[in-house]
Amino acid sequence: MKLYHGDIVYSENRDKLNVFENSYIAIENGTVEGIYSSIPEKFTGAEVIDHGRGLIIPAFSDLHVHASQFIQRGIGMDLLLNDWLNTYTFPQESHFADPEYAEPIYDAYINDMIRNGTFHASIFTTIHRNTVNILYKKLEEKGLWALVGKVNMDFQSPAYLCETTDKSLRETEIFLEEHSSGERVKPILTPRFVPTCSRELLSGLGKLGKKYGVGVQTHVVESLWEAGEARRLFPDCNSDSQIYEKTGLLGNGPSIFAHFIFPTEDDFRVVKDYDCIAVHCPEATTNVIAGIMAVYHQQELGVNITLGSDIGAGVKNGIYRQCAAAVKLSKLKEFYEPEIGKTITISNAFYMATKAPGSVFGKIGAFEPGYLFNALVIDGVEDKNHPMTPEQRLERFCYAGDDRNITARYLAGNKLSCV
Ligand code: GUN
Ligand code: FE
């Protein structure tokens, strides 16, 4: 049993932030036992780790990130999605056939995610199974939680980054078989998006999803161009989402839909029928997509929305940055489209960054009893002689903080060092 003292903050739901100032969180076997305003008698003699006025918050989850694009962050940001993919991203990703190219990039990505307090993530790599496994092994070694996908693309893709349908399915099945027993790191099917996947490939992946009980991550209604391509290529489907439904990819595990900016009625139907998780990537959206998700409106309609960095369309790790960006974008949405836009609160954004996505990985992302103590300590955001409330310090960290404000990291109760 250990007690951690500080200002303890976590989201109960999107409307409620629980704040325990100057309190103690009791941790037993890596999980939360309870939160107390003073040390209870039953814990007399237990070790106390004092973080003073540090904010103790749940570690973040990033439900949409391309680890393979860490090396290209901040490049080509004046292009829109299709041109950005063809000019920068596809040529860059083709180098991941080579382990000597891939390994240092994956190392740098993982170190940076830990530094920035992201301990759980749903990750795209590339089509190359040999180097996907480099990332996979490193995530396991660090003790992080992750869903990792070998990307599939067999259609309308450049020759240097295009698989045959057969090979794509075969390599994916080997990947699933190689990783059938993971506790924290698990495989997830990762068809890139409809424009680069044939119907045969998606149907084959749907069969693998059923056979192995594995979910799916992909990009859904992410731009008007992409949504248009989906309708053109699958005229028998009423929506982009229905393509995944019809090919058997939904309901086998978590279904994670990145962006989900331009949903139709039928997209909403599918997301509700299969409890799909939508991932809002506000920074990436402004960089290469240029559409703004109607976050509040979609939440009111029952969509479970989480946050993602979408590196390299997004440029930095640190989901706290996405919390601030989500609030900013929701304001623009309200300004330009008041009929569906409404400004969200920072605590709503924090919920989308912690508790909402954490449930994909287990009892993660909050501090209710039984939750894992995957936590960060945030300090140094106040100005001298200007003390702020815990809520204000959390907001300032999201807007103006960086990894230097994360003064301690805990993974299942164990202190984590980072490089
Ligand atoms: N759609 C298909 N591939 C990608 C990608 O790599 N990044 C983003 N943001 N969207 C995509
Ligand atoms: Fe993406």
GROMACS .gro file of C-alpha atoms and ligand atoms in nm:
model
  431
    1MET     CA    1   0.000   0.000   0.000
    2LYS     CA    2   0.126   0.345  -0.094
    3LEU     CA    3  -0.030   0.688  -0.056
    4TYR     CA    4   0.030   0.972  -0.301
    5HIS     CA    5  -0.040   1.322  -0.182
    6GLY     CA    6  -0.133   1.615  -0.408
    7ASP     CA    7  -0.430   1.776  -0.580
    8ILE     CA    8  -0.606   1.479  -0.735
    9VAL     CA    9  -0.820   1.537  -1.044
   10TYR     CA   10  -1.008   1.300  -1.278
   11SER     CA   11  -1.319   1.298  -1.495
   12GLU     CA   12  -1.628   1.113  -1.383
   13ASN     CA   13  -1.811   1.190  -1.705
   14ARG     CA   14  -1.801   1.462  -1.968
   15ASP     CA   15  -1.986   1.706  -1.744
   16LYS     CA   16  -1.816   1.626  -1.414
   17LEU     CA   17  -1.455   1.674  -1.312
   18ASN     CA   18  -1.380   1.537  -0.965
   19VAL     CA   19  -1.129   1.746  -0.771
   20PHE     CA   20  -0.971   1.646  -0.439
   21GLU     CA   21  -0.743   1.924  -0.326
   22ASN     CA   22  -0.465   1.848  -0.076
   23SER     CA   23  -0.564   1.479  -0.064
   24TYR     CA   24  -0.422   1.128  -0.063
   25ILE     CA   25  -0.480   0.856  -0.321
   26ALA     CA   26  -0.425   0.506  -0.182
   27ILE     CA   27  -0.275   0.254  -0.425
   28GLU     CA   28  -0.271  -0.120  -0.367
   29ASN     CA   29  -0.116  -0.360  -0.622
   30GLY     CA   30  -0.109  -0.083  -0.878
   31THR     CA   31  -0.477   0.001  -0.850
   32VAL     CA   32  -0.673   0.272  -0.676
   33GLU     CA   33  -0.814   0.181  -0.333
   34GLY     CA   34  -0.962   0.520  -0.252
   35ILE     CA   35  -0.907   0.894  -0.216
   36TYR     CA   36  -0.890   1.056   0.128
   37SER     CA   37  -0.866   1.411   0.260
   38SER     CA   38  -0.638   1.290   0.543
   39ILE     CA   39  -0.453   0.965   0.602
   40PRO     CA   40  -0.705   0.712   0.738
   41GLU     CA   41  -0.606   0.527   1.053
   42LYS     CA   42  -0.602   0.193   0.869
   43PHE     CA   43  -0.310   0.322   0.660
   44THR     CA   44  -0.096   0.447   0.949
   45GLY     CA   45   0.264   0.362   0.867
   46ALA     CA   46   0.206   0.326   0.491
   47GLU     CA   47   0.461   0.496   0.267
   48VAL     CA   48   0.355   0.847   0.162
   49ILE     CA   49   0.489   1.002  -0.158
   50ASP     CA   50   0.432   1.373  -0.130
   51HIS     CA   51   0.379   1.566  -0.453
   52GLY     CA   52   0.289   1.886  -0.265
   53ARG     CA   53   0.063   2.103  -0.482
   54GLY     CA   54   0.125   1.881  -0.784
   55LEU     CA   55  -0.182   1.783  -0.984
   56ILE     CA   56  -0.223   1.407  -0.992
   57ILE     CA   57  -0.419   1.315  -1.306
   58PRO     CA   58  -0.479   0.997  -1.510
   59ALA     CA   59  -0.228   0.939  -1.791
   60PHE     CA   60  -0.359   1.013  -2.140
   61SER     CA   61  -0.478   0.784  -2.420
   62ASP     CA   62  -0.417   0.862  -2.788
   63LEU     CA   63  -0.670   0.669  -2.995
   64HIS     CA   64  -0.535   0.773  -3.333
   65VAL     CA   65  -0.167   0.805  -3.415
   66HIS     CA   66   0.065   0.693  -3.697
   67ALA     CA   67   0.393   0.599  -3.524
   68SER     CA   68   0.549   0.563  -3.870
   69GLN     CA   69   0.485   0.932  -3.940
   70PHE     CA   70   0.669   1.062  -3.633
   71ILE     CA   71   0.965   1.145  -3.859
   72GLN     CA   72   0.760   1.368  -4.091
   73ARG     CA   73   0.574   1.580  -3.834
   74GLY     CA   74   0.540   1.942  -3.936
   75ILE     CA   75   0.625   1.879  -4.301
   76GLY     CA   76   0.391   1.952  -4.592
   77MET     CA   77   0.129   2.115  -4.376
   78ASP     CA   78   0.016   2.346  -4.655
   79LEU     CA   79  -0.135   2.055  -4.851
   80LEU     CA   80  -0.473   1.891  -4.818
   81LEU     CA   81  -0.514   1.522  -4.733
   82ASN     CA   82  -0.487   1.352  -5.073
   83ASP     CA   83  -0.188   1.559  -5.189
   84TRP     CA   84  -0.020   1.533  -4.848
   85LEU     CA   85  -0.053   1.152  -4.859
   86ASN     CA   86   0.083   1.123  -5.212
   87THR     CA   87   0.359   1.382  -5.182
   88TYR     CA   88   0.496   1.311  -4.835
   89THR     CA   89   0.335   1.030  -4.646
   90PHE     CA   90   0.327   0.738  -4.888
   91PRO     CA   91   0.689   0.781  -5.007
   92GLN     CA   92   0.806   0.822  -4.646
   93GLU     CA   93   0.617   0.514  -4.522
   94SER     CA   94   0.766   0.300  -4.799
   95HIS     CA   95   1.103   0.314  -4.619
   96PHE     CA   96   0.959   0.111  -4.332
   97ALA     CA   97   1.038  -0.204  -4.527
   98ASP     CA   98   1.388  -0.149  -4.384
   99PRO     CA   99   1.434  -0.224  -4.011
  100GLU     CA  100   1.734   0.007  -3.993
  101TYR     CA  101   1.513   0.296  -4.102
  102ALA     CA  102   1.217   0.195  -3.883
  103GLU     CA  103   1.380   0.118  -3.550
  104PRO     CA  104   1.515   0.461  -3.451
  105ILE     CA  105   1.189   0.626  -3.557
  106TYR     CA  106   0.982   0.390  -3.346
  107ASP     CA  107   1.223   0.439  -3.053
  108ALA     CA  108   1.193   0.816  -3.082
  109TYR     CA  109   0.814   0.796  -3.104
  110ILE     CA  110   0.781   0.578  -2.793
  111ASN     CA  111   1.019   0.790  -2.586
  112ASP     CA  112   0.830   1.101  -2.686
  113MET     CA  113   0.490   0.955  -2.607
  114ILE     CA  114   0.608   0.853  -2.260
  115ARG     CA  115   0.762   1.196  -2.201
  116ASN     CA  116   0.428   1.352  -2.289
  117GLY     CA  117   0.220   1.126  -2.069
  118THR     CA  118   0.054   0.906  -2.331
  119PHE     CA  119   0.059   0.554  -2.187
  120HIS     CA  120  -0.220   0.401  -2.396
  121ALA     CA  121  -0.261   0.431  -2.770
  122SER     CA  122  -0.422   0.288  -3.080
  123ILE     CA  123  -0.144   0.296  -3.336
  124PHE     CA  124  -0.111   0.276  -3.715
  125THR     CA  125   0.222   0.162  -3.853
  126THR     CA  126   0.279   0.066  -4.219
  127ILE     CA  127   0.212  -0.236  -4.441
  128HIS     CA  128   0.544  -0.398  -4.337
  129ARG     CA  129   0.490  -0.676  -4.081
  130ASN     CA  130   0.862  -0.715  -4.009
  131THR     CA  131   0.895  -0.361  -3.878
  132VAL     CA  132   0.549  -0.345  -3.716
  133ASN     CA  133   0.688  -0.612  -3.487
  134ILE     CA  134   0.979  -0.388  -3.386
  135LEU     CA  135   0.733  -0.131  -3.254
  136TYR     CA  136   0.516  -0.399  -3.098
  137LYS     CA  137   0.804  -0.546  -2.900
  138LYS     CA  138   0.925  -0.208  -2.777
  139LEU     CA  139   0.577  -0.114  -2.651
  140GLU     CA  140   0.563  -0.445  -2.462
  141GLU     CA  141   0.908  -0.388  -2.313
  142LYS     CA  142   0.805  -0.044  -2.185
  143GLY     CA  143   0.488  -0.186  -2.028
  144LEU     CA  144   0.257   0.045  -2.219
  145TRP     CA  145  -0.097  -0.034  -2.330
  146ALA     CA  146  -0.155  -0.032  -2.705
  147LEU     CA  147  -0.354  -0.158  -2.997
  148VAL     CA  148  -0.116  -0.192  -3.289
  149GLY     CA  149  -0.215  -0.237  -3.652
  150LYS     CA  150  -0.028  -0.357  -3.955
  151VAL     CA  151  -0.171  -0.130  -4.225
  152ASN     CA  152  -0.353  -0.284  -4.524
  153MET     CA  153  -0.362  -0.121  -4.867
  154ASP     CA  154  -0.409  -0.311  -5.195
  155PHE     CA  155  -0.587  -0.059  -5.421
  156GLN     CA  156  -0.533   0.286  -5.571
  157SER     CA  157  -0.198   0.300  -5.391
  158PRO     CA  158   0.148   0.372  -5.534
  159ALA     CA  159   0.331   0.058  -5.644
  160TYR     CA  160   0.596   0.105  -5.374
  161LEU     CA  161   0.331   0.089  -5.102
  162CYS     CA  162   0.074  -0.151  -5.245
  163GLU     CA  163   0.023  -0.514  -5.145
  164THR     CA  164  -0.158  -0.782  -5.340
  165THR     CA  165  -0.485  -0.872  -5.172
  166ASP     CA  166  -0.356  -1.221  -5.096
  167LYS     CA  167  -0.034  -1.105  -4.940
  168SER     CA  168  -0.207  -0.838  -4.737
  169LEU     CA  169  -0.445  -1.094  -4.587
  170ARG     CA  170  -0.175  -1.355  -4.536
  171GLU     CA  171   0.061  -1.116  -4.361
  172THR     CA  172  -0.222  -0.989  -4.143
  173GLU     CA  173  -0.318  -1.340  -4.036
  174ILE     CA  174   0.044  -1.418  -3.946
  175PHE     CA  175   0.055  -1.092  -3.748
  176LEU     CA  176  -0.260  -1.192  -3.557
  177GLU     CA  177  -0.122  -1.538  -3.487
  178GLU     CA  178   0.209  -1.397  -3.366
  179HIS     CA  179   0.027  -1.183  -3.109
  180SER     CA  180  -0.259  -1.393  -2.981
  181SER     CA  181  -0.163  -1.379  -2.612
  182GLY     CA  182  -0.071  -1.020  -2.530
  183GLU     CA  183  -0.194  -0.863  -2.207
  184ARG     CA  184  -0.127  -0.494  -2.261
  185VAL     CA  185  -0.033  -0.473  -2.629
  186LYS     CA  186  -0.278  -0.627  -2.874
  187PRO     CA  187  -0.325  -0.635  -3.250
  188ILE     CA  188  -0.602  -0.447  -3.428
  189LEU     CA  189  -0.703  -0.468  -3.795
  190THR     CA  190  -0.600  -0.154  -3.982
  191PRO     CA  191  -0.735  -0.110  -4.334
  192ARG     CA  192  -0.597   0.235  -4.413
  193PHE     CA  193  -0.925   0.375  -4.547
  194VAL     CA  194  -1.174   0.291  -4.819
  195PRO     CA  195  -0.989   0.464  -5.107
  196THR     CA  196  -0.690   0.227  -5.071
  197CYS     CA  197  -0.869  -0.100  -4.987
  198SER     CA  198  -1.051  -0.332  -5.227
  199ARG     CA  199  -1.381  -0.490  -5.134
  200GLU     CA  200  -1.213  -0.831  -5.135
  201LEU     CA  201  -0.950  -0.710  -4.889
  202LEU     CA  202  -1.206  -0.559  -4.651
  203SER     CA  203  -1.419  -0.875  -4.663
  204GLY     CA  204  -1.112  -1.090  -4.599
  205LEU     CA  205  -1.017  -0.872  -4.302
  206GLY     CA  206  -1.375  -0.899  -4.175
  207LYS     CA  207  -1.338  -1.278  -4.173
  208LEU     CA  208  -1.007  -1.252  -3.985
  209GLY     CA  209  -1.167  -1.015  -3.735
  210LYS     CA  210  -1.438  -1.271  -3.661
  211LYS     CA  211  -1.197  -1.566  -3.651
  212TYR     CA  212  -0.953  -1.400  -3.411
  213GLY     CA  213  -1.191  -1.171  -3.221
  214VAL     CA  214  -1.003  -0.857  -3.322
  215GLY     CA  215  -1.139  -0.505  -3.370
  216VAL     CA  216  -1.067  -0.247  -3.637
  217GLN     CA  217  -0.923   0.104  -3.665
  218THR     CA  218  -0.952   0.313  -3.979
  219HIS     CA  219  -1.030   0.662  -4.112
  220VAL     CA  220  -1.403   0.725  -4.163
  221VAL     CA  221  -1.572   1.025  -4.330
  222GLU     CA  222  -1.253   1.219  -4.268
  223SER     CA  223  -1.281   1.457  -4.564
  224LEU     CA  224  -1.536   1.536  -4.833
  225TRP     CA  225  -1.297   1.383  -5.087
  226GLU     CA  226  -1.264   1.060  -4.887
  227ALA     CA  227  -1.638   1.036  -4.815
  228GLY     CA  228  -1.706   1.091  -5.187
  229GLU     CA  229  -1.461   0.816  -5.284
  230ALA     CA  230  -1.629   0.576  -5.042
  231ARG     CA  231  -1.969   0.640  -5.202
  232ARG     CA  232  -1.827   0.609  -5.553
  233LEU     CA  233  -1.644   0.283  -5.485
  234PHE     CA  234  -1.923   0.120  -5.282
  235PRO     CA  235  -2.245   0.245  -5.444
  236ASP     CA  236  -2.437  -0.036  -5.274
  237CYS     CA  237  -2.357   0.107  -4.930
  238ASN     CA  238  -2.543   0.398  -4.776
  239SER     CA  239  -2.243   0.533  -4.587
  240ASP     CA  240  -1.868   0.502  -4.535
  241SER     CA  241  -1.938   0.326  -4.202
  242GLN     CA  242  -2.171   0.075  -4.365
  243ILE     CA  243  -1.884  -0.048  -4.582
  244TYR     CA  244  -1.716  -0.176  -4.264
  245GLU     CA  245  -2.044  -0.316  -4.138
  246LYS     CA  246  -2.115  -0.502  -4.465
  247THR     CA  247  -1.765  -0.646  -4.487
  248GLY     CA  248  -1.793  -0.792  -4.135
  249LEU     CA  249  -1.533  -0.570  -3.970
  250LEU     CA  250  -1.751  -0.434  -3.688
  251GLY     CA  251  -1.847  -0.595  -3.360
  252ASN     CA  252  -1.540  -0.820  -3.333
  253GLY     CA  253  -1.357  -0.595  -3.086
  254PRO     CA  254  -1.322  -0.219  -3.051
  255SER     CA  255  -1.417  -0.029  -3.369
  256ILE     CA  256  -1.220   0.294  -3.379
  257PHE     CA  257  -1.319   0.552  -3.642
  258ALA     CA  258  -1.068   0.833  -3.682
  259HIS     CA  259  -1.199   1.181  -3.766
  260PHE     CA  260  -1.570   1.111  -3.834
  261ILE     CA  261  -1.613   1.471  -3.946
  262PHE     CA  262  -1.879   1.437  -4.218
  263PRO     CA  263  -2.120   1.166  -4.097
  264THR     CA  264  -2.456   1.105  -4.260
  265GLU     CA  265  -2.761   0.964  -4.083
  266ASP     CA  266  -2.647   0.617  -4.181
  267ASP     CA  267  -2.297   0.672  -4.036
  268PHE     CA  268  -2.464   0.766  -3.707
  269ARG     CA  269  -2.677   0.451  -3.724
  270VAL     CA  270  -2.374   0.226  -3.769
  271VAL     CA  271  -2.174   0.395  -3.493
  272LYS     CA  272  -2.463   0.347  -3.252
  273ASP     CA  273  -2.540  -0.011  -3.355
  274TYR     CA  274  -2.179  -0.122  -3.302
  275ASP     CA  275  -2.065   0.113  -3.022
  276CYS     CA  276  -1.794   0.250  -3.248
  277ILE     CA  277  -1.556   0.503  -3.098
  278ALA     CA  278  -1.500   0.826  -3.290
  279VAL     CA  279  -1.161   0.994  -3.259
  280HIS     CA  280  -1.143   1.371  -3.290
  281CYS     CA  281  -0.796   1.487  -3.397
  282PRO     CA  282  -0.830   1.866  -3.382
  283GLU     CA  283  -0.473   1.954  -3.470
  284ALA     CA  284  -0.455   1.714  -3.765
  285THR     CA  285  -0.790   1.837  -3.880
  286THR     CA  286  -0.665   2.191  -3.915
  287ASN     CA  287  -0.337   2.083  -4.075
  288VAL     CA  288  -0.441   1.855  -4.361
  289ILE     CA  289  -0.815   1.796  -4.353
  290ALA     CA  290  -0.982   2.133  -4.304
  291GLY     CA  291  -1.313   2.002  -4.174
  292ILE     CA  292  -1.432   2.064  -3.818
  293MET     CA  293  -1.609   1.789  -3.625
  294ALA     CA  294  -1.931   1.896  -3.455
  295VAL     CA  295  -1.816   1.750  -3.124
  296TYR     CA  296  -2.091   1.871  -2.893
  297HIS     CA  297  -2.365   1.796  -3.145
  298GLN     CA  298  -2.235   1.443  -3.199
  299GLN     CA  299  -2.205   1.382  -2.825
  300GLU     CA  300  -2.567   1.489  -2.784
  301LEU     CA  301  -2.656   1.234  -3.050
  302GLY     CA  302  -2.480   0.967  -2.842
  303VAL     CA  303  -2.145   0.931  -3.021
  304ASN     CA  304  -1.859   0.829  -2.791
  305ILE     CA  305  -1.586   1.074  -2.887
  306THR     CA  306  -1.221   1.050  -2.783
  307LEU     CA  307  -0.909   1.244  -2.883
  308GLY     CA  308  -0.611   1.162  -3.104
  309SER     CA  309  -0.285   1.326  -3.206
  310ASP     CA  310  -0.294   1.176  -3.558
  311ILE     CA  311   0.080   1.231  -3.590
  312GLY     CA  312   0.204   1.309  -3.861
  313ALA     CA  313  -0.103   1.505  -3.975
  314GLY     CA  314  -0.087   1.623  -3.615
  315VAL     CA  315   0.259   1.741  -3.521
  316LYS     CA  316   0.317   1.657  -3.154
  317ASN     CA  317   0.260   1.401  -2.887
  318GLY     CA  318   0.076   1.524  -2.579
  319ILE     CA  319  -0.296   1.471  -2.576
  320TYR     CA  320  -0.324   1.765  -2.336
  321ARG     CA  321  -0.252   1.980  -2.648
  322GLN     CA  322  -0.545   1.817  -2.822
  323CYS     CA  323  -0.771   1.904  -2.526
  324ALA     CA  324  -0.696   2.273  -2.582
  325ALA     CA  325  -0.723   2.238  -2.960
  326ALA     CA  326  -1.062   2.066  -2.927
  327VAL     CA  327  -1.200   2.358  -2.725
  328LYS     CA  328  -1.060   2.610  -2.974
  329LEU     CA  329  -1.205   2.428  -3.275
  330SER     CA  330  -1.544   2.387  -3.109
  331LYS     CA  331  -1.554   2.766  -3.075
  332LEU     CA  332  -1.486   2.810  -3.446
  333LYS     CA  333  -1.754   2.553  -3.520
  334GLU     CA  334  -2.003   2.748  -3.310
  335PHE     CA  335  -1.903   3.074  -3.476
  336TYR     CA  336  -1.933   2.950  -3.834
  337GLU     CA  337  -2.208   2.688  -3.797
  338PRO     CA  338  -2.409   2.777  -3.486
  339GLU     CA  339  -2.684   2.531  -3.579
  340ILE     CA  340  -2.454   2.234  -3.502
  341GLY     CA  341  -2.157   2.397  -3.328
  342LYS     CA  342  -2.126   2.460  -2.957
  343THR     CA  343  -1.818   2.540  -2.753
  344ILE     CA  344  -1.713   2.249  -2.533
  345THR     CA  345  -1.558   2.279  -2.187
  346ILE     CA  346  -1.201   2.186  -2.105
  347SER     CA  347  -1.332   1.920  -1.866
  348ASN     CA  348  -1.530   1.764  -2.150
  349ALA     CA  349  -1.210   1.757  -2.356
  350PHE     CA  350  -1.018   1.607  -2.062
  351TYR     CA  351  -1.282   1.333  -2.037
  352MET     CA  352  -1.230   1.257  -2.408
  353ALA     CA  353  -0.856   1.233  -2.340
  354THR     CA  354  -0.867   1.009  -2.031
  355LYS     CA  355  -1.174   0.817  -1.915
  356ALA     CA  356  -1.358   0.779  -2.247
  357PRO     CA  357  -1.064   0.625  -2.439
  358GLY     CA  358  -0.918   0.447  -2.134
  359SER     CA  359  -1.211   0.205  -2.129
  360VAL     CA  360  -1.076   0.053  -2.453
  361PHE     CA  361  -0.778  -0.075  -2.254
  362GLY     CA  362  -0.942  -0.171  -1.923
  363LYS     CA  363  -1.009   0.015  -1.599
  364ILE     CA  364  -0.793   0.301  -1.713
  365GLY     CA  365  -0.831   0.678  -1.734
  366ALA     CA  366  -0.994   0.761  -1.399
  367PHE     CA  367  -0.926   0.715  -1.025
  368GLU     CA  368  -1.236   0.538  -0.907
  369PRO     CA  369  -1.163   0.233  -0.688
  370GLY     CA  370  -1.027  -0.054  -0.898
  371TYR     CA  371  -0.881   0.169  -1.169
  372LEU     CA  372  -0.514   0.125  -1.252
  373PHE     CA  373  -0.286   0.394  -1.118
  374ASN     CA  374  -0.154   0.505  -1.457
  375ALA     CA  375  -0.094   0.862  -1.360
  376LEU     CA  376   0.095   1.185  -1.416
  377VAL     CA  377   0.198   1.460  -1.178
  378ILE     CA  378   0.170   1.810  -1.325
  379ASP     CA  379   0.362   2.095  -1.170
  380GLY     CA  380   0.513   2.433  -1.243
  381VAL     CA  381   0.227   2.590  -1.438
  382GLU     CA  382   0.156   2.866  -1.183
  383ASP     CA  383   0.326   3.204  -1.181
  384LYS     CA  384   0.498   3.312  -0.862
  385ASN     CA  385   0.254   3.471  -0.614
  386HIS     CA  386  -0.044   3.386  -0.838
  387PRO     CA  387  -0.185   3.060  -0.705
  388MET     CA  388  -0.455   2.896  -0.914
  389THR     CA  389  -0.723   2.633  -0.847
  390PRO     CA  390  -0.659   2.275  -0.963
  391GLU     CA  391  -0.910   2.326  -1.247
  392GLN     CA  392  -0.724   2.637  -1.362
  393ARG     CA  393  -0.389   2.459  -1.344
  394LEU     CA  394  -0.525   2.173  -1.554
  395GLU     CA  395  -0.653   2.417  -1.815
  396ARG     CA  396  -0.324   2.607  -1.822
  397PHE     CA  397  -0.131   2.282  -1.863
  398CYS     CA  398  -0.350   2.188  -2.162
  399TYR     CA  399  -0.302   2.530  -2.327
  400ALA     CA  400   0.045   2.638  -2.224
  401GLY     CA  401   0.219   2.335  -2.075
  402ASP     CA  402   0.460   2.082  -2.215
  403ASP     CA  403   0.645   1.768  -2.107
  404ARG     CA  404   0.859   1.970  -1.861
  405ASN     CA  405   0.546   2.018  -1.651
  406ILE     CA  406   0.509   1.640  -1.609
  407THR     CA  407   0.722   1.584  -1.301
  408ALA     CA  408   0.636   1.218  -1.231
  409ARG     CA  409   0.485   0.929  -1.427
  410TYR     CA  410   0.329   0.612  -1.281
  411LEU     CA  411   0.243   0.296  -1.469
  412ALA     CA  412   0.031   0.050  -1.268
  413GLY     CA  413   0.172   0.219  -0.959
  414ASN     CA  414   0.536   0.190  -1.068
  415LYS     CA  415   0.739   0.502  -1.122
  416LEU     CA  416   0.839   0.534  -1.484
  417SER     CA  417   1.155   0.703  -1.594
  418CYS     CA  418   1.186   0.848  -1.940
  419VAL     CA  419   1.458   0.955  -2.177
  420GUN     N1  420  -0.617   0.876  -4.443
  420GUN     C1  421  -0.550   0.775  -4.497
  420GUN     N2  422  -0.425   0.770  -4.454
  420GUN     C2  423  -0.413   0.871  -4.369
  420GUN     C3  424  -0.304   0.918  -4.289
  420GUN     O1  425  -0.193   0.865  -4.291
  420GUN     N3  426  -0.330   1.026  -4.213
  420GUN     C4  427  -0.452   1.087  -4.210
  420GUN     N4  428  -0.470   1.192  -4.131
  420GUN     N5  429  -0.553   1.046  -4.284
  420GUN     C5  430  -0.533   0.939  -4.362
  421FE      FE  431  -0.468   0.929  -3.945
   0.00000   0.00000   0.00000
